[in-house]
Amino acid sequence: MAIAIITGASSGIGHRFAQEIQKTKEVDGFLLIARRRQRLAALAEGLPNATVLEADLATEAGIEAVRAWLSENTPQVRYLINAAGYGVFGDYTQVSERDTVGMIDLNIKATVLLSHMVIPYMIPGSNLLEVGSASVFTPLPGFNIYASTKAFVYHYAQALAYEVRDKGIRVTVFCPGWVKTEFFDRAETEKSEGPRVKKPMLTVEYAVGCAMRAMKKGKILCACNWYTKMQHLFSKILPNCIPIAIWRGMLKK
Ligand SMILES: NC(=O)c1ccc[n+]([C@@H]2O[C@H](COP(=O)([O-])OP(=O)(O)OC[C@H]3O[C@@H](n4cnc5c(N)ncnc54)[C@H](OP(=O)(O)O)[C@@H]3O)[C@@H](O)[C@H]2O)c1
């Protein structure tokens, strides 16, 4: 029996991945991880053999709960989707210390620890997807900590792809632009709402569809739509000061 493990499955991108992976019929079960148990339970009702694991992955206890589940159940893993993550808009005076550390703990630490923990259970032909962001391509004042955590994920995933290739595991880093999810409920605060223009805003169906196709093709980078592909290209040929100036222009009120 092969399963899919999905973090951040209680909403948005992770939730959609569960539904898309179910359609492939490549797995017989799911491990759904997030903090909101009820949301996970509702999703699990529509999936075969789905186990719900309520865990705060920004904490050691949350990470250890996943480790314990793995050693108890010794699953064969066909997909690992690391979608749990969050961002908060604002500069270093506007983002609280709690969120600064929280983003590092969840977006970086949990992503790395979970990947390393699950890889020994992954079968040849399996896919590991790390959720990055279009913010990986340029340093972003006013979204610095989030963008920097995702830049870590971007580099980490690409190197990991080569480290696990011999095991028949394909690693993809998914870097979409803005996607219509609950992400912004947490990202926008009284202190900062981020850029005025958040377009083009992708639907979660479109974004996850791109990622599923990229995984099938064994692509290491999924930049999703033309806009993000242009951002990627420009980040390679332009000095950083140009995209940073464009971004800062979008922030100014
Ligand atoms: N939306 C965008 O524009 C966008 C663009 C690029 C990349 N991304 C990335 O995509 C990923 C998914 O975000 P989304 O857009 O789908 O936002 P979302 O709807 O807010 O989903 C975030 C998911 O992460 C989980 N999560 C948050 N904190 C957690 C914690 N401490 N422990 C365990 N799980 C936690 C949430 O579940 P609980 O609250 O139930 O714990 C939720 O399931 C994130 O990594 C985000 O950075 C989003």
CSV table of C-alpha atoms and ligand atoms in Angstrom, one decimal:
chain,number,residue,atom,x,y,z
A,1,MET,CA,0.0,0.0,0.0
A,2,ALA,CA,1.5,3.4,-1.1
A,3,ILE,CA,0.4,6.6,0.5
A,4,ALA,CA,0.7,10.3,0.1
A,5,ILE,CA,1.8,12.5,2.9
A,6,ILE,CA,0.6,16.1,2.7
A,7,THR,CA,1.4,18.9,5.1
A,8,GLY,CA,-0.8,22.0,5.1
A,9,ALA,CA,-3.7,19.8,4.0
A,10,SER,CA,-6.3,21.7,5.9
A,11,SER,CA,-6.6,24.5,3.3
A,12,GLY,CA,-5.4,26.0,0.0
A,13,ILE,CA,-2.6,24.4,-1.9
A,14,GLY,CA,-2.1,21.4,0.3
A,15,HIS,CA,-5.9,20.6,0.4
A,16,ARG,CA,-6.0,20.8,-3.4
A,17,PHE,CA,-3.0,18.4,-3.7
A,18,ALA,CA,-4.9,15.8,-1.8
A,19,GLN,CA,-7.8,15.9,-4.2
A,20,GLU,CA,-5.5,15.9,-7.3
A,21,ILE,CA,-3.4,13.0,-6.0
A,22,GLN,CA,-6.6,11.0,-5.3
A,23,LYS,CA,-7.6,11.4,-8.9
A,24,THR,CA,-4.3,9.7,-10.1
A,25,LYS,CA,-5.2,6.5,-8.3
A,26,GLU,CA,-1.5,6.0,-7.5
A,27,VAL,CA,-2.0,5.8,-3.8
A,28,ASP,CA,-4.2,3.7,-1.5
A,29,GLY,CA,-4.0,6.1,1.5
A,30,PHE,CA,-3.2,9.5,2.8
A,31,LEU,CA,-1.5,11.1,5.9
A,32,LEU,CA,-3.0,14.6,6.2
A,33,ILE,CA,-1.1,17.0,8.5
A,34,ALA,CA,-2.0,20.4,9.9
A,35,ARG,CA,-3.2,22.1,13.1
A,36,ARG,CA,-6.9,22.3,12.3
A,37,ARG,CA,-8.2,18.7,12.9
A,38,GLN,CA,-11.8,19.4,11.8
A,39,ARG,CA,-10.7,20.7,8.4
A,40,LEU,CA,-8.5,17.6,7.9
A,41,ALA,CA,-11.3,15.3,9.0
A,42,ALA,CA,-13.7,16.8,6.5
A,43,LEU,CA,-11.1,16.3,3.7
A,44,ALA,CA,-10.4,12.8,4.9
A,45,GLU,CA,-14.0,11.8,4.5
A,46,GLY,CA,-13.7,12.0,0.7
A,47,LEU,CA,-10.4,10.1,0.5
A,48,PRO,CA,-9.5,6.4,0.9
A,49,ASN,CA,-7.7,5.3,4.1
A,50,ALA,CA,-6.9,8.8,5.2
A,51,THR,CA,-5.3,9.4,8.5
A,52,VAL,CA,-5.5,12.8,10.1
A,53,LEU,CA,-2.5,14.0,12.2
A,54,GLU,CA,-3.1,17.2,14.1
A,55,ALA,CA,0.4,18.7,14.5
A,56,ASP,CA,1.9,22.2,14.8
A,57,LEU,CA,5.0,21.6,12.6
A,58,ALA,CA,6.6,24.8,13.9
A,59,THR,CA,7.2,23.0,17.2
A,60,GLU,CA,9.4,20.1,18.2
A,61,ALA,CA,6.3,18.2,19.5
A,62,GLY,CA,4.7,18.5,16.1
A,63,ILE,CA,7.8,17.2,14.3
A,64,GLU,CA,8.1,14.3,16.8
A,65,ALA,CA,4.5,13.3,16.3
A,66,VAL,CA,5.2,12.8,12.6
A,67,ARG,CA,8.4,10.8,13.4
A,68,ALA,CA,6.4,8.6,15.8
A,69,TRP,CA,3.7,8.0,13.2
A,70,LEU,CA,6.2,7.0,10.6
A,71,SER,CA,8.1,4.5,12.8
A,72,GLU,CA,4.8,3.0,14.0
A,73,ASN,CA,3.3,2.6,10.6
A,74,THR,CA,6.4,2.1,8.3
A,75,PRO,CA,4.5,3.3,5.2
A,76,GLN,CA,5.5,3.1,1.6
A,77,VAL,CA,5.4,6.7,0.5
A,78,ARG,CA,4.5,7.6,-3.1
A,79,TYR,CA,4.1,11.4,-2.6
A,80,LEU,CA,5.4,13.8,0.0
A,81,ILE,CA,3.9,17.3,-0.4
A,82,ASN,CA,5.4,19.8,2.0
A,83,ALA,CA,2.8,22.6,1.7
A,84,ALA,CA,2.6,23.8,5.3
A,85,GLY,CA,3.9,27.4,5.3
A,86,TYR,CA,3.0,31.0,5.9
A,87,GLY,CA,4.2,34.5,5.3
A,88,VAL,CA,3.7,37.9,7.0
A,89,PHE,CA,4.0,41.2,5.1
A,90,GLY,CA,6.1,44.0,6.6
A,91,ASP,CA,9.6,45.1,7.2
A,92,TYR,CA,11.7,44.1,10.2
A,93,THR,CA,10.0,46.6,12.5
A,94,GLN,CA,6.5,45.4,11.5
A,95,VAL,CA,6.8,41.6,11.6
A,96,SER,CA,6.8,40.4,15.2
A,97,GLU,CA,9.7,38.3,16.6
A,98,ARG,CA,7.2,35.4,17.0
A,99,ASP,CA,6.3,35.5,13.3
A,100,THR,CA,9.9,36.0,12.3
A,101,VAL,CA,11.0,32.8,14.1
A,102,GLY,CA,7.7,31.1,13.2
A,103,MET,CA,8.3,31.5,9.5
A,104,ILE,CA,11.8,30.1,9.8
A,105,ASP,CA,10.7,27.2,11.9
A,106,LEU,CA,7.8,26.2,9.7
A,107,ASN,CA,9.0,27.2,6.2
A,108,ILE,CA,12.6,26.0,6.6
A,109,LYS,CA,13.1,23.7,9.6
A,110,ALA,CA,9.9,21.7,9.3
A,111,THR,CA,10.3,21.4,5.6
A,112,VAL,CA,13.9,20.0,5.9
A,113,LEU,CA,13.2,17.7,8.9
A,114,LEU,CA,10.1,16.2,7.3
A,115,SER,CA,11.8,15.6,4.0
A,116,HIS,CA,14.7,13.8,5.7
A,117,MET,CA,12.4,11.9,7.9
A,118,VAL,CA,10.1,10.7,5.0
A,119,ILE,CA,12.8,10.0,2.3
A,120,PRO,CA,13.7,6.6,3.8
A,121,TYR,CA,10.1,5.5,3.4
A,122,MET,CA,9.8,6.7,-0.2
A,123,ILE,CA,9.6,4.1,-3.0
A,124,PRO,CA,11.3,4.3,-6.4
A,125,GLY,CA,9.2,6.4,-8.8
A,126,SER,CA,7.9,8.6,-5.9
A,127,ASN,CA,7.6,12.4,-5.9
A,128,LEU,CA,8.7,14.9,-3.2
A,129,LEU,CA,7.3,18.4,-3.7
A,130,GLU,CA,8.5,21.4,-1.7
A,131,VAL,CA,6.4,24.5,-1.9
A,132,GLY,CA,8.6,27.5,-2.7
A,133,SER,CA,7.2,30.7,-4.1
A,134,ALA,CA,7.8,33.2,-6.8
A,135,SER,CA,9.4,35.3,-4.0
A,136,VAL,CA,12.5,33.1,-4.3
A,137,PHE,CA,13.8,34.9,-7.3
A,138,THR,CA,14.5,38.3,-5.8
A,139,PRO,CA,15.3,39.7,-2.3
A,140,LEU,CA,12.0,41.4,-1.2
A,141,PRO,CA,12.2,44.3,1.3
A,142,GLY,CA,8.9,44.3,3.2
A,143,PHE,CA,8.5,40.6,2.7
A,144,ASN,CA,12.1,39.7,3.6
A,145,ILE,CA,11.8,36.9,6.0
A,146,TYR,CA,9.2,35.0,4.1
A,147,ALA,CA,11.0,35.4,0.7
A,148,SER,CA,14.3,34.4,2.4
A,149,THR,CA,12.8,31.3,3.9
A,150,LYS,CA,11.4,30.3,0.5
A,151,ALA,CA,14.8,31.1,-1.2
A,152,PHE,CA,16.3,28.5,1.2
A,153,VAL,CA,13.7,26.0,0.1
A,154,TYR,CA,14.3,26.8,-3.5
A,155,HIS,CA,18.1,26.0,-3.2
A,156,TYR,CA,17.6,23.1,-0.8
A,157,ALA,CA,15.1,21.3,-3.0
A,158,GLN,CA,17.2,21.7,-6.1
A,159,ALA,CA,20.3,20.2,-4.5
A,160,LEU,CA,18.2,17.5,-2.8
A,161,ALA,CA,16.9,16.4,-6.2
A,162,TYR,CA,20.4,15.3,-7.1
A,163,GLU,CA,21.0,13.7,-3.7
A,164,VAL,CA,18.0,11.4,-4.0
A,165,ARG,CA,17.9,10.8,-7.7
A,166,ASP,CA,19.7,7.4,-7.4
A,167,LYS,CA,16.8,6.2,-5.1
A,168,GLY,CA,14.3,6.9,-7.9
A,169,ILE,CA,12.8,9.9,-6.0
A,170,ARG,CA,12.0,13.0,-8.0
A,171,VAL,CA,12.1,16.3,-6.3
A,172,THR,CA,10.2,19.3,-7.5
A,173,VAL,CA,10.2,22.8,-6.1
A,174,PHE,CA,6.9,24.6,-6.8
A,175,CYS,CA,7.2,28.4,-7.2
A,176,PRO,CA,3.9,29.9,-8.0
A,177,GLY,CA,3.0,33.6,-7.8
A,178,TRP,CA,0.0,34.8,-5.9
A,179,VAL,CA,-2.6,32.0,-5.4
A,180,LYS,CA,-6.1,32.7,-4.1
A,181,THR,CA,-6.1,30.9,-0.7
A,182,GLU,CA,-6.3,31.8,3.0
A,183,PHE,CA,-2.6,32.7,2.9
A,184,PHE,CA,-3.5,36.4,2.8
A,185,ASP,CA,-5.6,36.2,6.0
A,186,ARG,CA,-2.4,35.6,7.9
A,187,ALA,CA,0.0,37.6,5.7
A,188,GLU,CA,-1.8,40.9,5.8
A,189,THR,CA,-1.8,42.6,9.2
A,190,GLU,CA,-2.7,46.0,10.5
A,191,LYS,CA,1.0,47.0,10.2
A,192,SER,CA,1.3,46.0,6.6
A,193,GLU,CA,-0.9,44.7,3.8
A,194,GLY,CA,2.0,44.1,1.4
A,195,PRO,CA,1.8,45.1,-2.3
A,196,ARG,CA,-1.3,47.0,-3.5
A,197,VAL,CA,-1.3,44.9,-6.7
A,198,LYS,CA,-1.4,41.1,-6.3
A,199,LYS,CA,-2.1,40.1,-9.9
A,200,PRO,CA,-2.2,37.9,-11.7
A,201,MET,CA,-3.8,35.9,-8.9
A,202,LEU,CA,-4.0,32.2,-9.8
A,203,THR,CA,-6.8,29.8,-8.7
A,204,VAL,CA,-5.6,27.0,-6.6
A,205,GLU,CA,-6.9,24.5,-9.1
A,206,TYR,CA,-4.7,26.0,-11.9
A,207,ALA,CA,-1.6,26.3,-9.7
A,208,VAL,CA,-1.8,22.8,-8.4
A,209,GLY,CA,-2.6,21.4,-11.8
A,210,CYS,CA,0.7,23.0,-13.1
A,211,ALA,CA,2.6,21.3,-10.2
A,212,MET,CA,1.0,17.9,-10.8
A,213,ARG,CA,2.1,18.1,-14.5
A,214,ALA,CA,5.6,19.2,-13.5
A,215,MET,CA,5.9,16.3,-11.1
A,216,LYS,CA,4.8,13.8,-13.7
A,217,LYS,CA,7.5,15.1,-16.1
A,218,GLY,CA,10.1,14.9,-13.3
A,219,LYS,CA,10.8,18.7,-13.5
A,220,ILE,CA,12.9,20.1,-10.7
A,221,LEU,CA,11.5,23.6,-11.0
A,222,CYS,CA,7.8,24.4,-11.5
A,223,ALA,CA,7.4,28.2,-12.1
A,224,CYS,CA,3.8,27.7,-13.1
A,225,ASN,CA,2.6,30.5,-15.3
A,226,TRP,CA,4.2,32.9,-17.9
A,227,TYR,CA,4.4,35.7,-15.3
A,228,THR,CA,6.5,33.7,-12.9
A,229,LYS,CA,8.7,32.3,-15.7
A,230,MET,CA,9.5,35.9,-16.7
A,231,GLN,CA,10.3,36.8,-13.1
A,232,HIS,CA,12.7,33.8,-13.0
A,233,LEU,CA,14.3,34.8,-16.3
A,234,PHE,CA,14.7,38.5,-15.3
A,235,SER,CA,16.2,37.5,-12.0
A,236,LYS,CA,19.0,35.8,-14.0
A,237,ILE,CA,19.7,38.6,-16.4
A,238,LEU,CA,19.0,41.8,-14.4
A,239,PRO,CA,20.9,43.2,-11.4
A,240,ASN,CA,18.7,42.7,-8.2
A,241,CYS,CA,18.2,46.5,-7.8
A,242,ILE,CA,15.8,46.6,-10.8
A,243,PRO,CA,13.2,43.9,-9.7
A,244,ILE,CA,13.6,45.3,-6.1
A,245,ALA,CA,12.7,48.8,-7.3
A,246,ILE,CA,9.7,47.4,-9.2
A,247,TRP,CA,8.6,45.5,-6.0
A,248,ARG,CA,9.1,48.6,-3.8
A,249,GLY,CA,7.0,50.7,-6.2
A,250,MET,CA,4.2,48.2,-5.7
A,251,LEU,CA,4.5,48.5,-1.9
A,252,LYS,CA,4.3,52.3,-1.8
A,253,LYS,CA,1.0,53.8,-0.9
B,1,LIG,N1,-1.1,31.7,-1.7
B,1,LIG,C1,-0.1,32.1,-2.3
B,1,LIG,O1,-0.1,33.2,-3.0
B,1,LIG,C2,1.2,31.4,-2.3
B,1,LIG,C3,2.1,31.6,-3.3
B,1,LIG,C4,3.3,30.9,-3.2
B,1,LIG,C5,3.6,30.0,-2.3
B,1,LIG,N2,2.7,29.7,-1.3
B,1,LIG,C6,3.0,28.7,-0.3
B,1,LIG,O2,2.0,27.7,-0.4
B,1,LIG,C7,2.0,27.0,0.8
B,1,LIG,C8,0.5,26.8,1.1
B,1,LIG,O3,-0.1,28.0,1.3
B,1,LIG,P1,-1.6,28.4,0.9
B,1,LIG,O4,-1.5,29.4,-0.1
B,1,LIG,O5,-2.3,27.1,0.6
B,1,LIG,O6,-2.1,29.0,2.3
B,1,LIG,P2,-3.2,28.5,3.3
B,1,LIG,O7,-4.4,28.3,2.7
B,1,LIG,O8,-3.1,29.5,4.4
B,1,LIG,O9,-2.6,27.1,3.8
B,1,LIG,C9,-1.5,27.0,4.7
B,1,LIG,C10,-1.5,25.6,5.2
B,1,LIG,O10,-0.3,25.5,6.1
B,1,LIG,C11,-0.8,24.9,7.4
B,1,LIG,N3,0.0,25.5,8.5
B,1,LIG,C12,0.2,26.7,8.8
B,1,LIG,N4,0.9,26.8,10.0
B,1,LIG,C13,1.1,25.5,10.4
B,1,LIG,C14,1.8,25.0,11.4
B,1,LIG,N5,2.4,25.7,12.4
B,1,LIG,N6,1.9,23.6,11.6
B,1,LIG,C15,1.3,22.8,10.6
B,1,LIG,N7,0.6,23.3,9.6
B,1,LIG,C16,0.6,24.7,9.4
B,1,LIG,C17,-2.2,25.4,7.5
B,1,LIG,O11,-3.0,24.6,8.3
B,1,LIG,P3,-3.4,24.9,9.8
B,1,LIG,O12,-3.7,26.4,9.9
B,1,LIG,O13,-4.7,24.0,10.0
B,1,LIG,O14,-2.3,24.4,10.7
B,1,LIG,C18,-2.7,25.3,6.1
B,1,LIG,O15,-3.1,24.0,5.8
B,1,LIG,C19,2.7,27.8,1.8
B,1,LIG,O16,4.0,27.2,2.0
B,1,LIG,C20,2.9,29.1,1.1
B,1,LIG,O17,4.0,29.8,1.6
B,1,LIG,C21,1.5,30.4,-1.3
